[in-house]
Coordinates of C-alpha atoms in Angstrom, one line a residue:
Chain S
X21 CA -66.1 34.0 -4.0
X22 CA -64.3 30.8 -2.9
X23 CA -66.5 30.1 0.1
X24 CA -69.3 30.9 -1.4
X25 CA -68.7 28.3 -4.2
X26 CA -67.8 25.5 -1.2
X27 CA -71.4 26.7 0.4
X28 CA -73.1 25.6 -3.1
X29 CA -71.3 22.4 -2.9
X30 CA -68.5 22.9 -5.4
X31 CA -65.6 20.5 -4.4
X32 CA -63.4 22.1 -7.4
X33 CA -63.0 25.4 -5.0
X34 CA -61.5 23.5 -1.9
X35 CA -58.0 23.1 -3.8
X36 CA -58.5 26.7 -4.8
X37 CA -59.6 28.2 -1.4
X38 CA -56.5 26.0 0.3
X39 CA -54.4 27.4 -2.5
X40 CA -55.2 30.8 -1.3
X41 CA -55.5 30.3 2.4
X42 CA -53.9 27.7 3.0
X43 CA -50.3 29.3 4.1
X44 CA -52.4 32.0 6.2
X45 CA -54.0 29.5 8.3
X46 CA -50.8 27.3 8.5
X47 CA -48.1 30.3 9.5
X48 CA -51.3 31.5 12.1
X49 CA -52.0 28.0 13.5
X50 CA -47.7 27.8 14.0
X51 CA -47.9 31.1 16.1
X52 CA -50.9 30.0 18.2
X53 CA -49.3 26.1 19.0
X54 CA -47.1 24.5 21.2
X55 CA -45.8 21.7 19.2
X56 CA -45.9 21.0 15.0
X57 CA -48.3 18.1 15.7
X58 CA -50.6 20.5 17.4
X59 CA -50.4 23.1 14.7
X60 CA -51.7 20.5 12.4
X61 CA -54.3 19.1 14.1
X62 CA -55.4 22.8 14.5
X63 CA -55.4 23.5 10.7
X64 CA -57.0 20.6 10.2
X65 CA -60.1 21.3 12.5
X66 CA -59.8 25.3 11.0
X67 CA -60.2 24.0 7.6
X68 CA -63.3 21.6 8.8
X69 CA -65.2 24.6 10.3
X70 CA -64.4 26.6 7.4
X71 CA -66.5 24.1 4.9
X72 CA -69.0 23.8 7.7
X73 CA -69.3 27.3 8.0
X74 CA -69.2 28.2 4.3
X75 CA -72.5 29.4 3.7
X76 CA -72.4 32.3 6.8
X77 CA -69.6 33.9 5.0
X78 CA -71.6 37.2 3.9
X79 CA -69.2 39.5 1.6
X80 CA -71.1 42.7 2.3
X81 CA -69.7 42.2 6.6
X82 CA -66.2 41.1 5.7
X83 CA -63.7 39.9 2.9
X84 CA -63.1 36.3 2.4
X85 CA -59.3 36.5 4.3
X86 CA -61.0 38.2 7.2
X87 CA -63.6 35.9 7.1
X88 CA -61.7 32.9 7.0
X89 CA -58.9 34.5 9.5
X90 CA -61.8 34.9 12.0
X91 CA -62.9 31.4 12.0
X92 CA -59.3 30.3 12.2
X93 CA -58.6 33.0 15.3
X94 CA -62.0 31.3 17.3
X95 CA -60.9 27.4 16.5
X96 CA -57.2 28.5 17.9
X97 CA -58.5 30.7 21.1
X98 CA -61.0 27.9 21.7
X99 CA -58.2 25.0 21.9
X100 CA -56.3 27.4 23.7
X101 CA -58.9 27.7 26.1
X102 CA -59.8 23.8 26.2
X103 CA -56.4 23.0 26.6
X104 CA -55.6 25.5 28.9
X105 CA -52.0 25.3 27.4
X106 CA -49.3 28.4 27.7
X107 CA -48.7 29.3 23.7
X108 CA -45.2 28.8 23.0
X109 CA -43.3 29.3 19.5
X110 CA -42.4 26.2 18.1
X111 CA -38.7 27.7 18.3
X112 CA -36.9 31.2 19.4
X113 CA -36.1 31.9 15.6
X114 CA -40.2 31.5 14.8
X115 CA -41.2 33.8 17.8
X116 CA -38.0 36.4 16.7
X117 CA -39.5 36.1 13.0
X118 CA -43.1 36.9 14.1
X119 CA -42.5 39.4 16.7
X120 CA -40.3 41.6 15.1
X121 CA -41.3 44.8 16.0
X122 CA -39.6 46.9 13.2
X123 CA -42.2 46.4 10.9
X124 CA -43.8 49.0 8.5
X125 CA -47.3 48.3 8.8
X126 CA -48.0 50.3 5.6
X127 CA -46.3 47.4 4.2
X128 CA -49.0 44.9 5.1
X129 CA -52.2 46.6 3.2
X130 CA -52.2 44.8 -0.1
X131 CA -54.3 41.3 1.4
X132 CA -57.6 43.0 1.7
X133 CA -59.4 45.9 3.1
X134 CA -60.0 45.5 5.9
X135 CA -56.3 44.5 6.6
X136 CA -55.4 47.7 4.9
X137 CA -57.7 50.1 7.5
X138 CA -55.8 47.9 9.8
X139 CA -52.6 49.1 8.4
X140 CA -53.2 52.4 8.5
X141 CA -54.3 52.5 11.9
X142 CA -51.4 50.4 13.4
X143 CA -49.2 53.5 11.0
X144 CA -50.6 56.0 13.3
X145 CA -49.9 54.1 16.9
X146 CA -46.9 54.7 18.9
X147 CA -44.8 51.9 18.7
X148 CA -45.4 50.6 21.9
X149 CA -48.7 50.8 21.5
X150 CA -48.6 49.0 18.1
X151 CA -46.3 46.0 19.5
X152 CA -49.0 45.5 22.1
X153 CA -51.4 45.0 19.7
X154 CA -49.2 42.9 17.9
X155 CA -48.4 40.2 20.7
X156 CA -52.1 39.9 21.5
X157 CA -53.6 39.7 18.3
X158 CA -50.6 37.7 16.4
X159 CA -48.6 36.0 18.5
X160 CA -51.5 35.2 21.0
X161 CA -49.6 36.3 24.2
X162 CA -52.0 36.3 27.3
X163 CA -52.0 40.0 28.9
X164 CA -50.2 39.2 31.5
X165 CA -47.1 37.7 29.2
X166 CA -47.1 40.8 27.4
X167 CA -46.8 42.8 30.2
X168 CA -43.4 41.3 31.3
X169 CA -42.2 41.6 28.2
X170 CA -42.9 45.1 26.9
X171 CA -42.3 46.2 30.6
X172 CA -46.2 47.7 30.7
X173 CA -48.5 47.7 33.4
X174 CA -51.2 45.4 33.1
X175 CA -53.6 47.7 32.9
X176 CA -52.1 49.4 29.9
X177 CA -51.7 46.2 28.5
X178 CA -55.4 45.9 28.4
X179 CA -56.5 49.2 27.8
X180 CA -54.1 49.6 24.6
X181 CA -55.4 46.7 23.3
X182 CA -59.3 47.4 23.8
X183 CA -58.6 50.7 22.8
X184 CA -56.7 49.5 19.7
X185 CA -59.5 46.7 18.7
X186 CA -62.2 49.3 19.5
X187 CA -60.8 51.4 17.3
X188 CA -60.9 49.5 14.3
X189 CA -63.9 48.1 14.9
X190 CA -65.6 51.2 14.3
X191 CA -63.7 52.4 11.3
X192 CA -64.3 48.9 9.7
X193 CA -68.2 49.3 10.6
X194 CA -68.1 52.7 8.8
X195 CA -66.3 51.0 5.7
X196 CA -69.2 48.4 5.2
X197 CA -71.5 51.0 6.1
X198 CA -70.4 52.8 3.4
X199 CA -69.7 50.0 0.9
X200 CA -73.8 49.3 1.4
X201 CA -74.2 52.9 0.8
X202 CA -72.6 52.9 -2.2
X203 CA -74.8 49.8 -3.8
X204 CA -78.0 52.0 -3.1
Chain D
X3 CA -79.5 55.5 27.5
X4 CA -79.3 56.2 31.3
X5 CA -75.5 56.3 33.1
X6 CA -76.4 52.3 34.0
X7 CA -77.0 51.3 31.4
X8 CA -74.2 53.4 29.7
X9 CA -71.9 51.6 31.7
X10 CA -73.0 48.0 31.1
X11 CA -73.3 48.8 27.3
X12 CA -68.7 50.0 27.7
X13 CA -68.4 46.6 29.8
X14 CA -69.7 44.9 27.1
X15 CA -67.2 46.2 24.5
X16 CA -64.4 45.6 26.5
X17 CA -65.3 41.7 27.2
X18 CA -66.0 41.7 23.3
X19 CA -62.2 42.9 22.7
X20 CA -61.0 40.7 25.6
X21 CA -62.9 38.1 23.7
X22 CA -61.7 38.7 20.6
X23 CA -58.2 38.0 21.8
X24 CA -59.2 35.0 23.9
X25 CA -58.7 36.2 27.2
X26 CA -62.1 35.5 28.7
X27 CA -62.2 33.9 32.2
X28 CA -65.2 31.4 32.5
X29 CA -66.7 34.3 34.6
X30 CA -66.0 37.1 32.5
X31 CA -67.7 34.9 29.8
X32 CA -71.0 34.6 31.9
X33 CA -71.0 38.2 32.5
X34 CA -70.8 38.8 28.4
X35 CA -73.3 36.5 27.9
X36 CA -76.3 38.1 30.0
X37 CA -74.8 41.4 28.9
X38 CA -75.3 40.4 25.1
X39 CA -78.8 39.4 25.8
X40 CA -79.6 42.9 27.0
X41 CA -77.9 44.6 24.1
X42 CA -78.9 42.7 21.2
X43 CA -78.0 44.9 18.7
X44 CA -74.3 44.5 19.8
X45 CA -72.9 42.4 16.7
X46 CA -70.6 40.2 18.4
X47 CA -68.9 39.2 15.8
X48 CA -67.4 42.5 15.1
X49 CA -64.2 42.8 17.4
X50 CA -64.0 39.4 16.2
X51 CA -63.7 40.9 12.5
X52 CA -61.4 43.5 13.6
X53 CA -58.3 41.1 15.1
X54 CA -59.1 39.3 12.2
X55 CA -58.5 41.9 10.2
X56 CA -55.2 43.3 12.3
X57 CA -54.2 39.6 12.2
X58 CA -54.2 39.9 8.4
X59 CA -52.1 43.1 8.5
X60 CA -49.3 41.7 11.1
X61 CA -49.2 38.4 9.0
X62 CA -48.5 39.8 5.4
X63 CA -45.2 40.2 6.4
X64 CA -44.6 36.7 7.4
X65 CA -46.2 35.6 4.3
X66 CA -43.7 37.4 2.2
X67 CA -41.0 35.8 4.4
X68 CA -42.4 32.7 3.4
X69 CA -42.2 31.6 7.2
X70 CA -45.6 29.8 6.5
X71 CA -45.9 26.9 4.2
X72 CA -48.5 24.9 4.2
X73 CA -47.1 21.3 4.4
X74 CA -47.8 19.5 1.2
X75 CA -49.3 16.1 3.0
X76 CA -51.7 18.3 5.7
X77 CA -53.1 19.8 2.1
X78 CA -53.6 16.3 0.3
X79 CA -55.0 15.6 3.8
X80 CA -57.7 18.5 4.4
X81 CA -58.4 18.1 0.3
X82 CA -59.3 14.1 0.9
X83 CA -61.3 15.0 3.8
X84 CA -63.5 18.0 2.5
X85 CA -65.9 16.0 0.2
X86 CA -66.9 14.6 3.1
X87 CA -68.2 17.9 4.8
X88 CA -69.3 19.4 1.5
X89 CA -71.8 16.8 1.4
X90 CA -72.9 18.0 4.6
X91 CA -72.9 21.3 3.8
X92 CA -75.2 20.5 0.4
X93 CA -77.4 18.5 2.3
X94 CA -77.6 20.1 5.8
X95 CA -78.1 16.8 6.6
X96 CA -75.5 14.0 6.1
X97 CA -76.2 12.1 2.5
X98 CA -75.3 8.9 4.2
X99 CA -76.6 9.7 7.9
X100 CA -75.1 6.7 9.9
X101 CA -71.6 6.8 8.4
X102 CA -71.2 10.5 8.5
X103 CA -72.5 11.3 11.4
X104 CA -70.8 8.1 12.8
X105 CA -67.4 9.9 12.1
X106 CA -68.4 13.0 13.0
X107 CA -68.9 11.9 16.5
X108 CA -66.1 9.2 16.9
X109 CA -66.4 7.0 20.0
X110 CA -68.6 8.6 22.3
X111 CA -70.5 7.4 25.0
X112 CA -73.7 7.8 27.2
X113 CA -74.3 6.6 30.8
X114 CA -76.8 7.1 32.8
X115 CA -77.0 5.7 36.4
X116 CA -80.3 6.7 36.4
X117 CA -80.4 7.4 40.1
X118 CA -83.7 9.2 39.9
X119 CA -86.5 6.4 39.3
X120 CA -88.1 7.1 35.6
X121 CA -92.0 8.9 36.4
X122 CA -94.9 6.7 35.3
X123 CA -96.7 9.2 33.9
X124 CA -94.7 10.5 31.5
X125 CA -93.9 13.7 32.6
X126 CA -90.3 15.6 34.1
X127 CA -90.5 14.8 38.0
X128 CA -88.0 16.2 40.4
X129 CA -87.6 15.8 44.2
X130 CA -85.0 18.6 45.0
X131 CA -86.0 18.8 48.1
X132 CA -83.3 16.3 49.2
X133 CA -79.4 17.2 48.7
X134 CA -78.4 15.4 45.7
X135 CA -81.7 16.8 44.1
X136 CA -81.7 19.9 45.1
X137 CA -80.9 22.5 42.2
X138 CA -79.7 25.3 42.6
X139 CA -77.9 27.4 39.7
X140 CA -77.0 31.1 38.8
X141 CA -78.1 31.5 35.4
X142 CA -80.2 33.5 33.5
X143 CA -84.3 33.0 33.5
X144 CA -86.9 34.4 34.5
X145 CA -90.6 34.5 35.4
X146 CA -92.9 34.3 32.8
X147 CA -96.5 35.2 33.1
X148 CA -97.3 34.1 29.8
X149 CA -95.1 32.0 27.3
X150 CA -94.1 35.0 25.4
X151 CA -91.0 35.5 27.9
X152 CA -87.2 35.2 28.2
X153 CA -84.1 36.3 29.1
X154 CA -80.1 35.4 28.7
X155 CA -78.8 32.4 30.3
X156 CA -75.4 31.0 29.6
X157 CA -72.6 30.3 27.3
X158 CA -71.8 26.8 25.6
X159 CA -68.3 25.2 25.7
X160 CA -66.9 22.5 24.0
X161 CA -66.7 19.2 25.5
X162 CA -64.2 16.9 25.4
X163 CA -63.0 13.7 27.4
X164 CA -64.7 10.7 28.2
X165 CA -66.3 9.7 31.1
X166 CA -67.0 6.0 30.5
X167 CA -69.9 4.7 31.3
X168 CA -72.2 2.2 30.0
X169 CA -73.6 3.1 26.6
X170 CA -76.3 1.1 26.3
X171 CA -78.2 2.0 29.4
X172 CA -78.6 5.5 27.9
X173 CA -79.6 4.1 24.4
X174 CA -82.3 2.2 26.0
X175 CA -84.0 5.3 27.5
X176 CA -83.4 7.2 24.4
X177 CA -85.2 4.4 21.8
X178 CA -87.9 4.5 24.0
X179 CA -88.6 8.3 24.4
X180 CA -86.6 10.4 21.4
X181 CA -86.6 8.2 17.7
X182 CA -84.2 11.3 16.4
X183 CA -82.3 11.5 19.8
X184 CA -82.5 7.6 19.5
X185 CA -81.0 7.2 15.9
X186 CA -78.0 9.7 16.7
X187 CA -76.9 6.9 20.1
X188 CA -77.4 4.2 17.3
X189 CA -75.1 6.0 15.0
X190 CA -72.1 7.6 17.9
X191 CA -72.1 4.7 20.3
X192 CA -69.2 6.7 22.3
X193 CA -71.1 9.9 22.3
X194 CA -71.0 11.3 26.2
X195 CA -71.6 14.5 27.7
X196 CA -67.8 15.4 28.1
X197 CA -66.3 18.5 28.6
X198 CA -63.2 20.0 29.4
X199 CA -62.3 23.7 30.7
X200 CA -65.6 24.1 32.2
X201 CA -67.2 27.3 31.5
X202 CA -70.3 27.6 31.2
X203 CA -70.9 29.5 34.7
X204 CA -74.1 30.3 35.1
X205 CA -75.6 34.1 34.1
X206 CA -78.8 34.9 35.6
X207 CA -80.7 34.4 38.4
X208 CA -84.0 36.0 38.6
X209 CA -86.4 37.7 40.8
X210 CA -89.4 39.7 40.2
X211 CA -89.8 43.3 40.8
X212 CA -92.4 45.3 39.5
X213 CA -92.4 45.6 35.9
X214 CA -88.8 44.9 35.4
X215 CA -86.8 41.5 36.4
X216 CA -83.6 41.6 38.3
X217 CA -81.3 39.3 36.7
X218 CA -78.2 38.4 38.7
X219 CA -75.3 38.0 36.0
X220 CA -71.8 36.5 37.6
X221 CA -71.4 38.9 39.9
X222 CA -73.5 41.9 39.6
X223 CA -77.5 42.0 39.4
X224 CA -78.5 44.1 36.0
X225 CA -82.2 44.9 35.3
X226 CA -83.5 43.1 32.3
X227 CA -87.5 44.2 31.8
X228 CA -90.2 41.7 30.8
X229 CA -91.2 43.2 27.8
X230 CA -87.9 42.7 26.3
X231 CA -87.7 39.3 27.4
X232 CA -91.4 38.8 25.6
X233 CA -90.6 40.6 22.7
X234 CA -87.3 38.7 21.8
X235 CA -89.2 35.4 22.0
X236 CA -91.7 35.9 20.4
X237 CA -90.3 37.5 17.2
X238 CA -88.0 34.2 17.1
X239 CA -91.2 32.5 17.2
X240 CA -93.1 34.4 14.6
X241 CA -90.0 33.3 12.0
X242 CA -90.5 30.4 9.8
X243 CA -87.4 28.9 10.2
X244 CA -87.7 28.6 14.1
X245 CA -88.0 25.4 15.4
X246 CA -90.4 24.9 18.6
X247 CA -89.4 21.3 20.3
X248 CA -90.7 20.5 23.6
X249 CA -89.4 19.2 26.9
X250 CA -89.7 15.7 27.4
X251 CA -88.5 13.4 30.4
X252 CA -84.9 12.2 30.8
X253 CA -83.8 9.5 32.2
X254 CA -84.0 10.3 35.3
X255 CA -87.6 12.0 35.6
X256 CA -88.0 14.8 38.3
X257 CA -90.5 14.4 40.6
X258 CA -92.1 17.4 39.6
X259 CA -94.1 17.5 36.0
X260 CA -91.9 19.8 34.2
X261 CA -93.0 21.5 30.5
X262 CA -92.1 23.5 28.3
X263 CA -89.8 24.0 25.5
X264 CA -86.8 24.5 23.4
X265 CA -87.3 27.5 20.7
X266 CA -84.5 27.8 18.5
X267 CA -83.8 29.5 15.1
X268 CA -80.7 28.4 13.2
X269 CA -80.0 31.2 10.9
X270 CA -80.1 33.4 13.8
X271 CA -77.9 31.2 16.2
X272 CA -80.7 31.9 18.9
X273 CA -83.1 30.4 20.7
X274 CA -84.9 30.4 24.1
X275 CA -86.0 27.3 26.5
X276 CA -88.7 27.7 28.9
X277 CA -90.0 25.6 31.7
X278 CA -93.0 25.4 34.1
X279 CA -92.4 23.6 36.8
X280 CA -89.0 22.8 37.1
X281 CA -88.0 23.2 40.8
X282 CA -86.0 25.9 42.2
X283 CA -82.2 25.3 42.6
X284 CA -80.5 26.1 45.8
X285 CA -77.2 27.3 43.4
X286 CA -75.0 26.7 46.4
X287 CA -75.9 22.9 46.2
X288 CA -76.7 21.9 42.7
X289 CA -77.2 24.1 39.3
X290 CA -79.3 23.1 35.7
X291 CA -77.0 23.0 33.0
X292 CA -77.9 22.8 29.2
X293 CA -75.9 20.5 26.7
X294 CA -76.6 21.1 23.1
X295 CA -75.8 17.7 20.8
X296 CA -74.6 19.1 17.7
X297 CA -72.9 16.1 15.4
X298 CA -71.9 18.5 12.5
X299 CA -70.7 20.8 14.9
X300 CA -68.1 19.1 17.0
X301 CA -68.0 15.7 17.7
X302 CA -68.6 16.0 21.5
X303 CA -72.0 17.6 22.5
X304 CA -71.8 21.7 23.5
X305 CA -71.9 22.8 27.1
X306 CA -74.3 25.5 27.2
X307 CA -73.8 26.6 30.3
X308 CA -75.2 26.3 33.7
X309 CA -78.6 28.2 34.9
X310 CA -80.5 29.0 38.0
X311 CA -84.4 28.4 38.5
X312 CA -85.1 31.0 41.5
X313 CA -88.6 31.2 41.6
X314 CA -92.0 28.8 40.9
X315 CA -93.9 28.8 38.0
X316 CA -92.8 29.7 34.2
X317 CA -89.1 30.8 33.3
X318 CA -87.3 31.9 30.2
X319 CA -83.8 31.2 29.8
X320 CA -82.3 32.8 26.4
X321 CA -79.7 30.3 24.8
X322 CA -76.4 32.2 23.4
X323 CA -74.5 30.5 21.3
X324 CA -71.1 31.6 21.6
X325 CA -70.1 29.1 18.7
X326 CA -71.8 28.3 15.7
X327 CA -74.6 25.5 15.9
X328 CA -74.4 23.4 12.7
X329 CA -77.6 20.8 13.2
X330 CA -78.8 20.5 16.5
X331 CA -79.7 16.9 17.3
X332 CA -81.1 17.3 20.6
X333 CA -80.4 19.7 23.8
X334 CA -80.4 18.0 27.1
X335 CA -80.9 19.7 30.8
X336 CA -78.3 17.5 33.8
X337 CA -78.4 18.5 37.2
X338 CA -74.5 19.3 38.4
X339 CA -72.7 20.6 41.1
X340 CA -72.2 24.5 41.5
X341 CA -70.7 25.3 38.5
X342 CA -71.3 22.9 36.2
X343 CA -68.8 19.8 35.1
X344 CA -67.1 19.5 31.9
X345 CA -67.5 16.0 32.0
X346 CA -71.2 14.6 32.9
X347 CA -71.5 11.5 34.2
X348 CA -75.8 12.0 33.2
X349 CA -76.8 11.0 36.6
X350 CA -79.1 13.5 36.5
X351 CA -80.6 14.1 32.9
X352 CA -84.5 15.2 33.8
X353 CA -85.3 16.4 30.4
X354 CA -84.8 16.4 26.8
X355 CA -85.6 18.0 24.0
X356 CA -84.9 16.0 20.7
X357 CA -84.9 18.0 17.1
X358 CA -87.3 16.5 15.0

């Protein structure tokens, strides 16, 4: 494991671990940025926490990508927050590209497992429920944005979303559940 | 699990999603605080996991659209830079202290008018009794009959900005009282207590009832008993890697003599601070709040919310650390307006606890 290498010190897996996340934390950083600049500056901190935070990455909770998605995801909600700045694509064609709602989730399973129970479960949404989700968690829209745009009462907004996360949080608890199981 | 409790425990996962999304208000984030510290099983990290993981599904597609190349100088850039964190990571301490921890905390700065005369005796002193004084704060704490006590308090923000100030004033106190708290002002002569988005509203107020403590969370009282409190403590305590530092005066001593002490546990991201004899706030004037300088962590010290004292004698107030503390260097309690600031201008610093 990448991270775990960095956690020991080894500076030979920072080109590697880049090499592998480096385009994940990049594309995420774009969808979660008002401007370029700030997209880097983002990545840059990401990247930071992610050597600092090297040795808490524990492969029996999470796989590396959702490890290292999750600590991108906080430093991005936490500028967000300090910033107190509207998320806007850096340009319509970006937004278009991200948000496209025709997607087949099955598509999407191959980056790790948990992403593939994620799959599954966005598979067996209704498609407004599953562009909800999508605008929350990917694009970063407030709840409020998202209601205007899908033409969904606040309320729904938030309780599809909730519903959604809750959701897979508990099938993902029951996959490392039963991963442990397995090792015994 | 009674219907209350039932409720409070389905509150909490819905502030978890909300929070896994990033659409916490600064009062919602209070509430999930103090509701965390009464369901401490709750893995918070968990809804966290599971947008990260739906993240993952939504973005393989734009990966294979190639809509997300990492620019070519931003990856010479992070590569240059990492060695220099790797060391810290080896070391848990910075191999060349001053320089890296002088980068790591850029231009700060400390200023402390010091309006509150330094005690001679060494001890915290407050006089609240008077406006500016007075404290008053909604957090979390509560009474403690014995030092085996605690309870939730508040959430920590990052801190950005600068108030000015004069450095040097602060660093003078600091040589004198903290040597560790001392060399990090020698090393970040900018540091400052800084913040921006202020958030860290205050959890729990406390009053005694019986057997169980009421604890008022950001708007609603929930029922957090003693034993729990006691319990949580003092298993932190009873682990080797917890770290017990004591209270010792600020800058600007209260009147009152103030102990106690900061008990914190790295691995577990969780610690507790207790005081005896730190006056009670009137929260509508004044409110505590907790700053947590963390070099490796950020270069501009943690907000860690604001807190309430609400009765005499010996309170508990649980620290949660919403983000990951890297090295704590010190935590430091200011006296603020209702609320809290985001940018302290240390007028009112009464105590400090510097990590040995």
């Amino acid at each position: 494991m990448l991270l775990q290498r960095i956690a020991a010190g080894d500076a030979s897996a920072v080109a590697l671990c880049l090499q592998q996340y480096g385009n994940l934390v990049w594309s995420t950083a774009r969808r979660w940025s008002a401007s370029s600049s700030d997209a880097e500056d983002a990545v840059q901190e990401i990247f930071i926490d992610l050597w600092k935070c090297a040795g808490r990455f524990d492969p029996e909770v999470a796989s590396e990508s959702t490890f290292v998605m999750m600590i991108a995801r906080r430093r991005l909600i936490d500028r967000r927050r300090r910033r107190q700045i509207a998320t806007e694509p850096l340009d319509d064609s970006n937004r278009e590209d991200c948000a496209s709602g025709d997607r087949d989730p099955g598509e999407f399973a191959e980056m790790c497992e948990e992403a593939a129970v994620a799959s599954e479960l966005l598979s067996e949404l209704r498609e407004d429920e599953r562009k909800v989700l999508e605008l929350s968690v990917h694009e970063g829209l407030s709840h409020q944005e998202i209601s205007n745009r899908v033409g969904m009462p606040l309320g729904s907004v938030k309780t599809n979303i909730r519903r959604g996360l809750g959701r897979l949080r508990d099938r993902l608890t029951r996959l490392t559940a039963g991963a442990m199981r397995d090792q015994l | 699990m009674n219907d209350a409790s039932s409720e409070r425990r389905e509150r909490l996962e819905m502030l978890l999603a909300d929070e896994a999304v990033g659409h916490l208000s600064d009062e919602e984030r209070g509430e999930l605080n103090g509701l965390l510290a009464e369901f401490p099983d709750v893995d918070r990290e968990s809804y966290q996991r599971a947008a990260a993981a739906m993240d993952l599904a939504f973005a393989e597609k734009v990966m294979e659209a190639d809509l997300g190349q990492l620019p070519d100088s931003m990856r010479q850039s992070i590569l240059d830079a990492a060695p220099e964190y790797l060391k810290t990571v080896n070391n848990s301490k910075p191999a060349n202290g001053p320089e890296i921890l002088t980068k790591a905390v850029g231009s700060a700065r400390l200023a402390v008018p010091n309006r509150i005369p330094p005690s001679s005796n060494g001890s915290a002193k407050a006089n609240l009794n008077s406006g500016e004084s007075t404290v008053g704060l909604s957090s979390s704490n509560q009474n403690l009959d014995s030092d085996h006590q605690d309870e939730p308090v508040g959430q920590r923000t990052e801190l950005l900005g600068d108030s000015g100030g004069d450095p040097w004033k602060w660093l003078g106190w600091a040589v004198a009282t903290a040597a560790v708290f001392c060399l990090l002002l020698l090393n970040f002569p900018g540091l400052n207590f800084s913040g921006l988005n202020f958030s860290g509203q205050g959890f729990l107020g406390q009053g005694q009832q019986g057997d169980d403590t009421t604890v008022a969370i950001a708007g609603g009282d929930l029922l957090v008993t003693e034993a729990s409190f006691q319990q949580r403590r003092s298993e932190l305590l009873g682990r080797p890697s917890t770290k017990q530092i004591a209270w010792t005066p600020g800058p600007t001593p209260l009147d009152a003599e103030v102990s106690g002490d900061v008990v914190w546990n790295q691995a577990e991201q969780a610690g507790y601070m207790t005081f005896d004899g730190l006056p009670v706030n009137d929260p509508s004037v004044q409110q505590y709040q907790l700053w947590i300088i963390d070099p490796q962590r950020d270069q501009h010290p943690i907000d860690g919310g604001v807190f309430d004292i609400k009765t005499d004698g010996k309170v508990v107030v649980p620290i949660d650390a919403k983000l990951e503390v890297l090295d704590p260097k010190a935590f430091a309690i200011t006296i603020e307006k209702p609320g809290g600031v985001v940018v302290s201008d240390q007028s009112q610093l009464p105590l400090l606890a510097p990590v040995e």
